[in-house]
Every structure is written in structure tokens, then in C-alpha cells.
mmCIF file of N, CA and C in Angstrom:
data_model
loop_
_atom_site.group_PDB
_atom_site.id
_atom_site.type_symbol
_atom_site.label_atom_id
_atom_site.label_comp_id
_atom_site.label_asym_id
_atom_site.label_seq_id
_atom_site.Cartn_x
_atom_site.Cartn_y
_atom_site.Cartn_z
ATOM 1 N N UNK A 3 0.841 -1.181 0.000
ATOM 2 C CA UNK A 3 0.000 0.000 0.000
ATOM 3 C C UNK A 3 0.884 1.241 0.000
ATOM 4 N N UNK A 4 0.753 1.997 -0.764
ATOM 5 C CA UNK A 4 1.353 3.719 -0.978
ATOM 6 C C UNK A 4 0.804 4.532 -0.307
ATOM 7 N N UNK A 5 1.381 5.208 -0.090
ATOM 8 C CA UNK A 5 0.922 6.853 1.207
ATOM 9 C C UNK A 5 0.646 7.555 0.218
ATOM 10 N N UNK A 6 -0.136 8.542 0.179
ATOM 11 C CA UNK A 6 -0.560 9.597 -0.390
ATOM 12 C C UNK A 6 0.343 10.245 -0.249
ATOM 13 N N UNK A 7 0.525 11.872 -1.202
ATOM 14 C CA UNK A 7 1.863 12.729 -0.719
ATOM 15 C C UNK A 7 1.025 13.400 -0.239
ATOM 16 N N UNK A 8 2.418 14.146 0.815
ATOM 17 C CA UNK A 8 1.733 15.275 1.883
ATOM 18 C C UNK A 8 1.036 16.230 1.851
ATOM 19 N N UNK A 9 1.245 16.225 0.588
ATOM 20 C CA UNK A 9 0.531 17.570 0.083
ATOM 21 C C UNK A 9 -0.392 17.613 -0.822
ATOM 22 N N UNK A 10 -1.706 17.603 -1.136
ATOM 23 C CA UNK A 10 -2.505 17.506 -2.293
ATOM 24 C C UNK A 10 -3.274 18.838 -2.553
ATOM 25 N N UNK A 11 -3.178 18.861 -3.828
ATOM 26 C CA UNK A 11 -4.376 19.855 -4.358
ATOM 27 C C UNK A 11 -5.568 19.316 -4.713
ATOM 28 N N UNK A 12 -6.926 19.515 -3.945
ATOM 29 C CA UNK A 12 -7.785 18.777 -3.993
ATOM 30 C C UNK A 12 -8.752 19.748 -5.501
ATOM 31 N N UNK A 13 -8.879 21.076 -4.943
ATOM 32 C CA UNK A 13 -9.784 22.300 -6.086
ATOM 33 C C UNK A 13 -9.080 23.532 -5.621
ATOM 34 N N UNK A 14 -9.116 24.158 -6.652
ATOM 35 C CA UNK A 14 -8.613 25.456 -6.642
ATOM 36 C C UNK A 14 -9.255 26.105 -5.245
ATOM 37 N N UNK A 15 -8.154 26.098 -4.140
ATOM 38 C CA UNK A 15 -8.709 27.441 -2.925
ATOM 39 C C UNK A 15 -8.464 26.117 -2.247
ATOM 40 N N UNK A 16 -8.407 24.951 -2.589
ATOM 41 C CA UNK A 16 -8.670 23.473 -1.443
ATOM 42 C C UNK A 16 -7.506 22.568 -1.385
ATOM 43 N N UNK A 17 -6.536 23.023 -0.474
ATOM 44 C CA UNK A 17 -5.700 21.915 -0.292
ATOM 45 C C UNK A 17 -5.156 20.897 0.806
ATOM 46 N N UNK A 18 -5.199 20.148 0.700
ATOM 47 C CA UNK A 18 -4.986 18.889 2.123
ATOM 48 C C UNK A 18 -3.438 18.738 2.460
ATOM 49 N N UNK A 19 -3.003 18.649 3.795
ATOM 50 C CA UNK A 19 -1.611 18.524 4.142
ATOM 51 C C UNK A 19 -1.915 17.381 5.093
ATOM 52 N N UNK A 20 -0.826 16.501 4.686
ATOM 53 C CA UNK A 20 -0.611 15.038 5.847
ATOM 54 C C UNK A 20 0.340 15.087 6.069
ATOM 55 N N UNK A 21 0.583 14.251 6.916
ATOM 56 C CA UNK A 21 2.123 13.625 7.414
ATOM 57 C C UNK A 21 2.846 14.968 7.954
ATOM 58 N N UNK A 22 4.485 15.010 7.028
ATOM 59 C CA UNK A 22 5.151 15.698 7.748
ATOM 60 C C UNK A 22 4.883 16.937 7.171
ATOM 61 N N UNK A 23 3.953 17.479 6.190
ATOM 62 C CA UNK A 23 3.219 18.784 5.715
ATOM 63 C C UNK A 23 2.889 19.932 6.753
ATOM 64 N N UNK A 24 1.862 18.621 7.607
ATOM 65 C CA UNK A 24 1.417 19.715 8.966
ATOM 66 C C UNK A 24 2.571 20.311 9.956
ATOM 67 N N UNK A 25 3.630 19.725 10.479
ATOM 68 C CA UNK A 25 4.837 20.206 11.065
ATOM 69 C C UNK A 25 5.231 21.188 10.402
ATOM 70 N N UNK A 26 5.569 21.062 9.197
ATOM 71 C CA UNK A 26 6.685 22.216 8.179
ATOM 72 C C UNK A 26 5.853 23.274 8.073
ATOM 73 N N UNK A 27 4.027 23.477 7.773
ATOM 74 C CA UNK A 27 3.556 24.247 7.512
ATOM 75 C C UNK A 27 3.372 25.414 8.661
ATOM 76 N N UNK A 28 3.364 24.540 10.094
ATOM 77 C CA UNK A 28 3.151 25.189 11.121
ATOM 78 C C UNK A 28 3.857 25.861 11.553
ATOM 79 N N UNK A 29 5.792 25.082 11.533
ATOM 80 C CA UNK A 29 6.736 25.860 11.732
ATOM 81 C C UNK A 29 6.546 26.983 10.551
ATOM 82 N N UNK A 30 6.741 27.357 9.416
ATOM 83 C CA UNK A 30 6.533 28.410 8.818
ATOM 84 C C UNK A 30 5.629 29.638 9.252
ATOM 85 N N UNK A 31 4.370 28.643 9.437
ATOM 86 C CA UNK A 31 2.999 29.778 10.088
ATOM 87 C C UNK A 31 3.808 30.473 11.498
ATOM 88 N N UNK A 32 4.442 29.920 12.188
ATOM 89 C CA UNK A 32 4.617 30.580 13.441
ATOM 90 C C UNK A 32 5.866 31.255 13.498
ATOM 91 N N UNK A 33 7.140 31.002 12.431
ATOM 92 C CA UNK A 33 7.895 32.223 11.878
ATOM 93 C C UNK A 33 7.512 33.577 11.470
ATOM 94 N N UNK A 34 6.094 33.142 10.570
ATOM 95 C CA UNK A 34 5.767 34.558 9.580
ATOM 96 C C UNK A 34 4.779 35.205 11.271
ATOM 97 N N UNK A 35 3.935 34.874 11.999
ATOM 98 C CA UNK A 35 3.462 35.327 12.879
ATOM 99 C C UNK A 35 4.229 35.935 13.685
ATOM 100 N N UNK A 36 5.702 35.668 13.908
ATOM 101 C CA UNK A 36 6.214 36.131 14.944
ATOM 102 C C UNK A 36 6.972 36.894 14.524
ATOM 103 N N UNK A 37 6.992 36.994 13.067
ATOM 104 C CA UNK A 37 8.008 38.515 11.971
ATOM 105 C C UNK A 37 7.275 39.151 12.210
ATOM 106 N N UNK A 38 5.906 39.461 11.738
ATOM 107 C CA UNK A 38 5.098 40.552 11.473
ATOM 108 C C UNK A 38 4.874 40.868 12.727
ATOM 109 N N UNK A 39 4.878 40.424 14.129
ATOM 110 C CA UNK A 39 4.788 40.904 15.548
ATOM 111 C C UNK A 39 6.315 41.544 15.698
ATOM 112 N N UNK A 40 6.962 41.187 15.425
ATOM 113 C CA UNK A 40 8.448 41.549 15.872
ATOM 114 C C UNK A 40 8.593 43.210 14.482
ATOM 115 N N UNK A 41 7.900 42.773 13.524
ATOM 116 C CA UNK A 41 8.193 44.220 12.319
ATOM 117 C C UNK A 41 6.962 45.215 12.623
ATOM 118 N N UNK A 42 6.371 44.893 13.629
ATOM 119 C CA UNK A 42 5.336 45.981 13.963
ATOM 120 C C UNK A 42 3.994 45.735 12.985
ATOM 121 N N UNK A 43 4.061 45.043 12.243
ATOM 122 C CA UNK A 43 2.654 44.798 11.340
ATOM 123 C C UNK A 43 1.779 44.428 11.957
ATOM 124 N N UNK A 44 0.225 44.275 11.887
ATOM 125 C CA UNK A 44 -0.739 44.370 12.320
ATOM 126 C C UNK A 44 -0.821 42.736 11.874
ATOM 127 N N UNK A 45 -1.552 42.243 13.003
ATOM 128 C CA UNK A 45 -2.204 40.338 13.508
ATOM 129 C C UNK A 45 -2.988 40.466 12.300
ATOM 130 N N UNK A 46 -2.704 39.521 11.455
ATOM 131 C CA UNK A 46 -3.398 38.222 10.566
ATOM 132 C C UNK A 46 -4.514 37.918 11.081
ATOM 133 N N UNK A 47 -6.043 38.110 11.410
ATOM 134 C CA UNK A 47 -6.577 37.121 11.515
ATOM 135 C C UNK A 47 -6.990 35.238 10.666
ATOM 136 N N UNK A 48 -6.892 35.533 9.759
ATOM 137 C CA UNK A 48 -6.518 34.600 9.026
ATOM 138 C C UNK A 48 -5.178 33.735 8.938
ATOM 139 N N UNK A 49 -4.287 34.291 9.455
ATOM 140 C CA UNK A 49 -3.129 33.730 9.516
ATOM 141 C C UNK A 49 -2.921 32.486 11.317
ATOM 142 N N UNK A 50 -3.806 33.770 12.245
ATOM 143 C CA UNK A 50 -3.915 33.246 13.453
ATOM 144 C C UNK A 50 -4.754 32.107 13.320
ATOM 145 N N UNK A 51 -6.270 32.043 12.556
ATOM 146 C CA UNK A 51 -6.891 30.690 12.080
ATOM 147 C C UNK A 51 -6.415 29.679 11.943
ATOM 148 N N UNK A 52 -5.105 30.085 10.400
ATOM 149 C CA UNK A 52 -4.719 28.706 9.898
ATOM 150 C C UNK A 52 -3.999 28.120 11.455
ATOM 151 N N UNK A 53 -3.204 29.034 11.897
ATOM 152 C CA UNK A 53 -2.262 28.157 12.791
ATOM 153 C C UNK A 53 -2.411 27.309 13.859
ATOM 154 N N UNK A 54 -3.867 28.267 14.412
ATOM 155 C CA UNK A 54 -4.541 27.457 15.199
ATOM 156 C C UNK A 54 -5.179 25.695 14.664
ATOM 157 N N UNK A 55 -5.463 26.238 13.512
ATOM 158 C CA UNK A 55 -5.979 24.410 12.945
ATOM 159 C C UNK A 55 -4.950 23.827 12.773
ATOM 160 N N UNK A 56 -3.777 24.644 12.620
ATOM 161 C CA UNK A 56 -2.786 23.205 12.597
ATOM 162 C C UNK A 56 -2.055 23.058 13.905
ATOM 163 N N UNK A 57 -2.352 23.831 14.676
ATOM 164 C CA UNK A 57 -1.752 22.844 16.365
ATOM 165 C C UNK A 57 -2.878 21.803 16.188
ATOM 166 N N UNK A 58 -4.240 22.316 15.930
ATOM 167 C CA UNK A 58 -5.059 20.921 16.357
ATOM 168 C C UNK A 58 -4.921 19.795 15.574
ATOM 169 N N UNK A 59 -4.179 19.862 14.303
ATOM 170 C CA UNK A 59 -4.472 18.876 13.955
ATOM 171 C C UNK A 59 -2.422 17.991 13.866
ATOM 172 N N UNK A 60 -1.975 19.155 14.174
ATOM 173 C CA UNK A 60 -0.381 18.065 15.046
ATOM 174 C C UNK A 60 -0.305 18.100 16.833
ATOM 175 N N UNK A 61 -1.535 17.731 17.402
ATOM 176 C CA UNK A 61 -1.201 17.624 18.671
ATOM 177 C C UNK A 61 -1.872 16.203 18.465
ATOM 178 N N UNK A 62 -0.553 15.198 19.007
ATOM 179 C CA UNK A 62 -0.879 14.005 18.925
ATOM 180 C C UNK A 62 -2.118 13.492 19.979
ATOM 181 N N UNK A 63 -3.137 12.521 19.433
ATOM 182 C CA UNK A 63 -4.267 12.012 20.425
ATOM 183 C C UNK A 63 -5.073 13.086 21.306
ATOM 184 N N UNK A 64 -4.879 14.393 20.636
ATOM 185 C CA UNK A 64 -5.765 15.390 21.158
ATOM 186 C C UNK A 64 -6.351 15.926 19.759
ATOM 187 N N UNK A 65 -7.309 15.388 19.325
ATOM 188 C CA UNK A 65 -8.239 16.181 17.967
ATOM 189 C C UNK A 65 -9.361 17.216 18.749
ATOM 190 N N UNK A 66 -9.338 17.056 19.644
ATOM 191 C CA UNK A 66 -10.724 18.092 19.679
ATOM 192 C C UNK A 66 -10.022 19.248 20.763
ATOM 193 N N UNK A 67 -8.745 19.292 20.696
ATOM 194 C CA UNK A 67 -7.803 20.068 21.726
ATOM 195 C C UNK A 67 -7.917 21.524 20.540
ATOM 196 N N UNK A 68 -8.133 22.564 21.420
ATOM 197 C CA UNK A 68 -7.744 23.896 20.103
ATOM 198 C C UNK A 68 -6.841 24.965 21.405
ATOM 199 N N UNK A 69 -5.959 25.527 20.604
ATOM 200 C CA UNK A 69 -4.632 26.371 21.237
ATOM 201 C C UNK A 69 -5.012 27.781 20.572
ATOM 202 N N UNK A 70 -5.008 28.943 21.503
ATOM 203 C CA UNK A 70 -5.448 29.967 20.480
ATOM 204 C C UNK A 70 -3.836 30.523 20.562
ATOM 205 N N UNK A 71 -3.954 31.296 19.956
ATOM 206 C CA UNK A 71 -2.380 31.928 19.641
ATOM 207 C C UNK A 71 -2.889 33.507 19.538
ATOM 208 N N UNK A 72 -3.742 34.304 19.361
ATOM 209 C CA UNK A 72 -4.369 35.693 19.630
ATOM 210 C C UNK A 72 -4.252 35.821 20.827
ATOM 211 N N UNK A 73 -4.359 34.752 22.196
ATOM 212 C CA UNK A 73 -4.056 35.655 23.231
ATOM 213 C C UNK A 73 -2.646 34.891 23.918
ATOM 214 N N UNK A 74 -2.043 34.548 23.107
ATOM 215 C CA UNK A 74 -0.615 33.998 23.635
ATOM 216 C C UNK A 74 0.165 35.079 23.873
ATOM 217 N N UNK A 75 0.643 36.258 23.557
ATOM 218 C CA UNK A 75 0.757 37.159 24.199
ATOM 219 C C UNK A 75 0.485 38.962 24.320
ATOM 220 N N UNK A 76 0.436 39.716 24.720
ATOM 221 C CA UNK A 76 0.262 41.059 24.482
ATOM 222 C C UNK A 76 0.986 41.911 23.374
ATOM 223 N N UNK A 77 -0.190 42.329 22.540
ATOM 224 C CA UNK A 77 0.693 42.890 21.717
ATOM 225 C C UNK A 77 1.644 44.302 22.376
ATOM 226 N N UNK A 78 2.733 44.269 21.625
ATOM 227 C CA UNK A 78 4.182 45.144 21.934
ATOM 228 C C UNK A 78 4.161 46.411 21.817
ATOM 229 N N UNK A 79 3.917 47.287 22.744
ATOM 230 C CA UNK A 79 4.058 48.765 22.642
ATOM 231 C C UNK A 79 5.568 49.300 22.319
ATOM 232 N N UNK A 80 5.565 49.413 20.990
ATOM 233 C CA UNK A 80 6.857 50.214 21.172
ATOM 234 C C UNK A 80 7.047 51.481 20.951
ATOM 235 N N UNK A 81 8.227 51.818 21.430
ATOM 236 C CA UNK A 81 8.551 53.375 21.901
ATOM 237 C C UNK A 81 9.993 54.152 21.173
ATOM 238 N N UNK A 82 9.948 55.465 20.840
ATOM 239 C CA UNK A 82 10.935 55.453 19.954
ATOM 240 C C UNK A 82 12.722 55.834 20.558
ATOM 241 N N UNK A 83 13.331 55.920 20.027
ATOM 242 C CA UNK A 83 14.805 55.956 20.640
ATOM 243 C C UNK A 83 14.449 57.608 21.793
ATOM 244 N N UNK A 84 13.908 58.553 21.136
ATOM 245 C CA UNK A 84 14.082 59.694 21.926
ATOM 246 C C UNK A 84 13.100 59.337 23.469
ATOM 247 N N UNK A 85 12.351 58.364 23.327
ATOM 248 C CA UNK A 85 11.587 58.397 24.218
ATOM 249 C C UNK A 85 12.314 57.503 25.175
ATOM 250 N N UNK A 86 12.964 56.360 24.540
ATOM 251 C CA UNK A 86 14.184 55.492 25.501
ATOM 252 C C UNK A 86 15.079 56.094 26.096
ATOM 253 N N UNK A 87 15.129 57.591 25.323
ATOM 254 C CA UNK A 87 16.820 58.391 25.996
ATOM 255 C C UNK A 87 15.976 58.842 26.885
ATOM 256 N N UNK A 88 14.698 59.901 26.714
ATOM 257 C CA UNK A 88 14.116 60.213 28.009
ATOM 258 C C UNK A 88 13.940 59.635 29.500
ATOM 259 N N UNK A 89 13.304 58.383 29.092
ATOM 260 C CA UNK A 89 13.380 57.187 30.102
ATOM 261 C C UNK A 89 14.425 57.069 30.754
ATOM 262 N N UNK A 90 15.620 56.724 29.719
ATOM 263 C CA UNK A 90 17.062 56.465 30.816
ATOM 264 C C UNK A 90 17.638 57.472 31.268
ATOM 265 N N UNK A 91 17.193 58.817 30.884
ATOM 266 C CA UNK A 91 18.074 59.953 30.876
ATOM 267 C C UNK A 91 19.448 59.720 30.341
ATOM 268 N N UNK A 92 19.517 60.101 29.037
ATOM 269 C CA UNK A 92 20.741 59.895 28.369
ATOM 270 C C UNK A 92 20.279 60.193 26.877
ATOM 271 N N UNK A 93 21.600 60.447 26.354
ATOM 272 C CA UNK A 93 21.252 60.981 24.891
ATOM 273 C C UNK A 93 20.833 60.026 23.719
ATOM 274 N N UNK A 94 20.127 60.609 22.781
ATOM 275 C CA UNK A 94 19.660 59.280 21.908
ATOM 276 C C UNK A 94 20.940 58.861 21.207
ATOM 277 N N UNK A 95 22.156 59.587 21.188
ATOM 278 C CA UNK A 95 22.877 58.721 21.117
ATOM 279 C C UNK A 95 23.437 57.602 21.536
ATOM 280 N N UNK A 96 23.593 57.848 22.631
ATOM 281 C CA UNK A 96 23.929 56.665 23.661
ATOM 282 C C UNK A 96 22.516 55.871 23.501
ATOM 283 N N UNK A 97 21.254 55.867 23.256
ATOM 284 C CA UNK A 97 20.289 54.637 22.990
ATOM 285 C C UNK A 97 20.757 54.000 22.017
ATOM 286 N N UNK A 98 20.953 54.703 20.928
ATOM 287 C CA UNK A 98 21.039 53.742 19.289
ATOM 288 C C UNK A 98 22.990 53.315 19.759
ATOM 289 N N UNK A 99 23.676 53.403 20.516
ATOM 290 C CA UNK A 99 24.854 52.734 20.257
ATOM 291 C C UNK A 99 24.063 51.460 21.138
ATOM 292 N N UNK A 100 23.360 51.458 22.076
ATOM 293 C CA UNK A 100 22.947 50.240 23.348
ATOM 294 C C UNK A 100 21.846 49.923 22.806
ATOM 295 N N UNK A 101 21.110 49.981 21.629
ATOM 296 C CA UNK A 101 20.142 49.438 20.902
ATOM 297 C C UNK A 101 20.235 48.025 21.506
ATOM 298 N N UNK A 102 21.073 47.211 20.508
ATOM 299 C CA UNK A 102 20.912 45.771 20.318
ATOM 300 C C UNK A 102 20.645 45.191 21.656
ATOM 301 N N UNK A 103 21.978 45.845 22.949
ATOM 302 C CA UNK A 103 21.716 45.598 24.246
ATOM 303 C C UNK A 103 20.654 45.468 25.030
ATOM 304 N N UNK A 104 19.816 46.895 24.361
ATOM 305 C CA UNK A 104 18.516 46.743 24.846
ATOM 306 C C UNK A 104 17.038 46.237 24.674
ATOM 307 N N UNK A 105 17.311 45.560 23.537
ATOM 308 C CA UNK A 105 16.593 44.646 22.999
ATOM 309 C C UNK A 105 15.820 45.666 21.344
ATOM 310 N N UNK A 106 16.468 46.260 20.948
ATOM 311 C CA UNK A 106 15.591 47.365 20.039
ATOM 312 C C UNK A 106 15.553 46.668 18.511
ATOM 313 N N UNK A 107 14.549 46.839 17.947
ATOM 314 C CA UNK A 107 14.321 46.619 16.842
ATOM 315 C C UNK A 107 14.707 47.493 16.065
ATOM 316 N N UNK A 108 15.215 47.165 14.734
ATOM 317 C CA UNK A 108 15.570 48.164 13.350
ATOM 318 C C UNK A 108 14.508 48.028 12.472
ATOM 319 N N UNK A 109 13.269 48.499 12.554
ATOM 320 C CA UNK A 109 12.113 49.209 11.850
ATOM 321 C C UNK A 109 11.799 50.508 10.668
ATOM 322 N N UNK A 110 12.173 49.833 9.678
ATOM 323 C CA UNK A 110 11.801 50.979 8.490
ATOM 324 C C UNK A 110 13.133 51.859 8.577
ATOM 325 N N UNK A 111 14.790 51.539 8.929
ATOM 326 C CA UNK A 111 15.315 52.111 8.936
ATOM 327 C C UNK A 111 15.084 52.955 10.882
ATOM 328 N N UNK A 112 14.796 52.607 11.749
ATOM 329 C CA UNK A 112 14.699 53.419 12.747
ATOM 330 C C UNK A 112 14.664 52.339 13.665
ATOM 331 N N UNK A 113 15.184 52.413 14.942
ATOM 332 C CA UNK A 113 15.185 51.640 16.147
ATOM 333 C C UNK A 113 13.909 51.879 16.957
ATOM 334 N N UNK A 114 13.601 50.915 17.550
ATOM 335 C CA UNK A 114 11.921 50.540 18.006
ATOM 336 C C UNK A 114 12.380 50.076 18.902
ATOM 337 N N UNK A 115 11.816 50.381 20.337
ATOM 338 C CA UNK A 115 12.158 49.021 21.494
ATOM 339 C C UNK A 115 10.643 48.811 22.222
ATOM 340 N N UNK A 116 10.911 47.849 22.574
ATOM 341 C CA UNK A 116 9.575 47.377 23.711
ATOM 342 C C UNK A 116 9.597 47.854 24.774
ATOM 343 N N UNK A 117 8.410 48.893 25.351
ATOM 344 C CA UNK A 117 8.426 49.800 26.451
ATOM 345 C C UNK A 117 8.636 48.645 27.517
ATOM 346 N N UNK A 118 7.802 47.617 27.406
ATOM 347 C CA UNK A 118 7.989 46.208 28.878
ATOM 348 C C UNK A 118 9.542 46.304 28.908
ATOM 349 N N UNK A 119 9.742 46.426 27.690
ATOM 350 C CA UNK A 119 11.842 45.591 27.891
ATOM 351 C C UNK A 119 12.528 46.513 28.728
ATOM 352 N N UNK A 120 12.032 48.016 27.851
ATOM 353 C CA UNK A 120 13.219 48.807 28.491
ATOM 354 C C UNK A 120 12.459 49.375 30.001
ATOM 355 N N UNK A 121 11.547 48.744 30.441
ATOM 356 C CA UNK A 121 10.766 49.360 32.030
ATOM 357 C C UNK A 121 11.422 48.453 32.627
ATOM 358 N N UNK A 122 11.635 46.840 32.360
ATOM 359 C CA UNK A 122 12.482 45.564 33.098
ATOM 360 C C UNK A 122 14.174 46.153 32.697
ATOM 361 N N UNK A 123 15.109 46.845 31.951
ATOM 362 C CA UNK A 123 16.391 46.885 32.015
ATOM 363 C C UNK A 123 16.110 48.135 33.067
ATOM 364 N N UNK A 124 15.244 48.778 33.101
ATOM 365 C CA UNK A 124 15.455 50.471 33.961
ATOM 366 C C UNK A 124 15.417 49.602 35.674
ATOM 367 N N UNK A 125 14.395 48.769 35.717
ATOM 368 C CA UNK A 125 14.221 47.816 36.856
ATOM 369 C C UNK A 125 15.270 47.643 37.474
ATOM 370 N N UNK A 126 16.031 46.564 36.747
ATOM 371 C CA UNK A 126 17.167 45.650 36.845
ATOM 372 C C UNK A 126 18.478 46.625 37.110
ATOM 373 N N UNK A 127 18.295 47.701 36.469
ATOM 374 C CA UNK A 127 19.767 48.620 36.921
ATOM 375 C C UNK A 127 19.759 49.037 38.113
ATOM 376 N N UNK A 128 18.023 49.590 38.645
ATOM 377 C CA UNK A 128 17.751 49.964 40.113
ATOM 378 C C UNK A 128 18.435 49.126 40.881
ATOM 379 N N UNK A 129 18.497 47.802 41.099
ATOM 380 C CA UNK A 129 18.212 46.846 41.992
ATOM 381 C C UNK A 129 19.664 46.063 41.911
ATOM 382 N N UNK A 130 20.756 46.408 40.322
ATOM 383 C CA UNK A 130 21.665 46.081 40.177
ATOM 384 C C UNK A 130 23.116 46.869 40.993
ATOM 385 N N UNK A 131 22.791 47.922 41.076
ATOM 386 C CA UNK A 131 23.750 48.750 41.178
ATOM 387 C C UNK A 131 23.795 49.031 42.783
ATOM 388 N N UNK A 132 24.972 49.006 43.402
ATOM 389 C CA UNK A 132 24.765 49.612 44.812
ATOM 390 C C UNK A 132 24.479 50.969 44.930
ATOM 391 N N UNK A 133 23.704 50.801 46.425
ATOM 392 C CA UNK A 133 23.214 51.975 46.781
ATOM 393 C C UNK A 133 24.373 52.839 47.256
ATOM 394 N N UNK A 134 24.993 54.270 46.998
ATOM 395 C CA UNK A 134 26.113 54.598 47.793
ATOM 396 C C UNK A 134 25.220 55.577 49.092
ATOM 397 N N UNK A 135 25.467 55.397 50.239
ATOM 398 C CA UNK A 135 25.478 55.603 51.426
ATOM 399 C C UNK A 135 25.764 56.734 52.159
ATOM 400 N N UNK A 136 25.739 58.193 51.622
ATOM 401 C CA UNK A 136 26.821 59.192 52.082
ATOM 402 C C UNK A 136 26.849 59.454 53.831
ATOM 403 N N UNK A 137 27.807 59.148 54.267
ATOM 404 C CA UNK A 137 28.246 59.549 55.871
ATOM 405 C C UNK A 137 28.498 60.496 56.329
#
């Protein structure tokens, strides 16, 4: 007996994925979902659909299991370099050399960071640095 291939075109707009189709397709779906979140583009609903049908249909011995991925996490407020120098007090120069450090995105030619990221590095320096004591 022969396996079908993974991939069939059943009618134009209609196509079936088996086997190792559903893995490869999903890893792809959840690359391009997590570019267009990371490049600032606006959620797919259609894209969030497909992906969701294909966790359900590669989660082994769970068919009637569904995973949403719309509220897997908050979408990303980001904030621009002058507003990061404000925050840290420091010049936007000194942001765009500590970009990468600080987790910033290169957007359309311009650095983008995640207000959560840079509120947890402003955190972490508080709590990093000793307190000096004057006597």
C-alpha cells in the first residue's frame, strides 16, 4: 500500500496537508506570525486561524484540543529611541549605540524598542547597582 503525498491539491482554494506537511507548515505559520509581531505589522486574523488548525491537527491524540495563539501574548508597545533616551536619561545617542543591548528593533530604517523591555532593564539597573550611602 502507498501513502498519499503530503501535500494535495484537492480544487482550486482546497488543499490537504498530511504527514510531515502539517509540522513544516506550522513551523513556517509561526515564523511569519512572529516577523510581522516583531516588524510591527498588524495580527493576521486569518493567519492566526490557519495556525490554530494546525496545532489541532499536530497535537498528537488530542483532535478536539484547540490552542489559540491571539491571546498567547500582548501585543508590543513600542517606543521610539528619543523616548528610551528620556526614560534612561541619556542621549539618543547613547540609545542607538545600546540598541541591540537593549533589545531594540531596526524598523523601516529606525530603532523601536519594547516599552515592557526597556521598564524591566530600567528595573534591573535599580536593583543592580549599589546603593552609595553618604556619611
Amino acid at each position: 500500500m502507498t501513502l498519499p503525498p503530503p501535500i494535495q491539491v484537492l480544487a482550486p482554494g482546497a488543499v490537504l496537508l498530511t504527514g510531515s506537511a502539517v509540522p513544516a507548515a506550522r513551523t513556517f505559520l509561526t515564523l511569519a506570525h512572529r516577523s510581522r509581531r516583531r516588524n510591527g505589522h498588524p495580527e493576521s486574523r486569518a493567519l492566526i486561524e490557519l495556525l490554530e488548525a494546525l496545532e489541532t491537527a499536530a497535537a498528537p491524540g488530542h483532535s478536539d484540543a484547540t490552542q489559540t495563539l491571539a491571546g498567547e501574548t500582548e501585543p508590543i508597545e513600542w517606543i521610539s529611541t528619543e523616548q528610551v533616551a528620556e526614560q534612561l536619561n541619556c542621549s539618543t545617542r547613547n540609545v542607538r549605540r545600546q540598541a541591540p543591548k537593549l533589545g531594540g528593533q531596526l524598523i523601516n530604517g529606525r530603532w523601536q524598542f519594547d516599552s515592557q523591555a526597556i521598564a524591566e532593564h530600567i528595573e534591573g539597573a535599580k536593583t543592580s547597582w549599589p546603593q552609595h550611602d553618604p556619611k
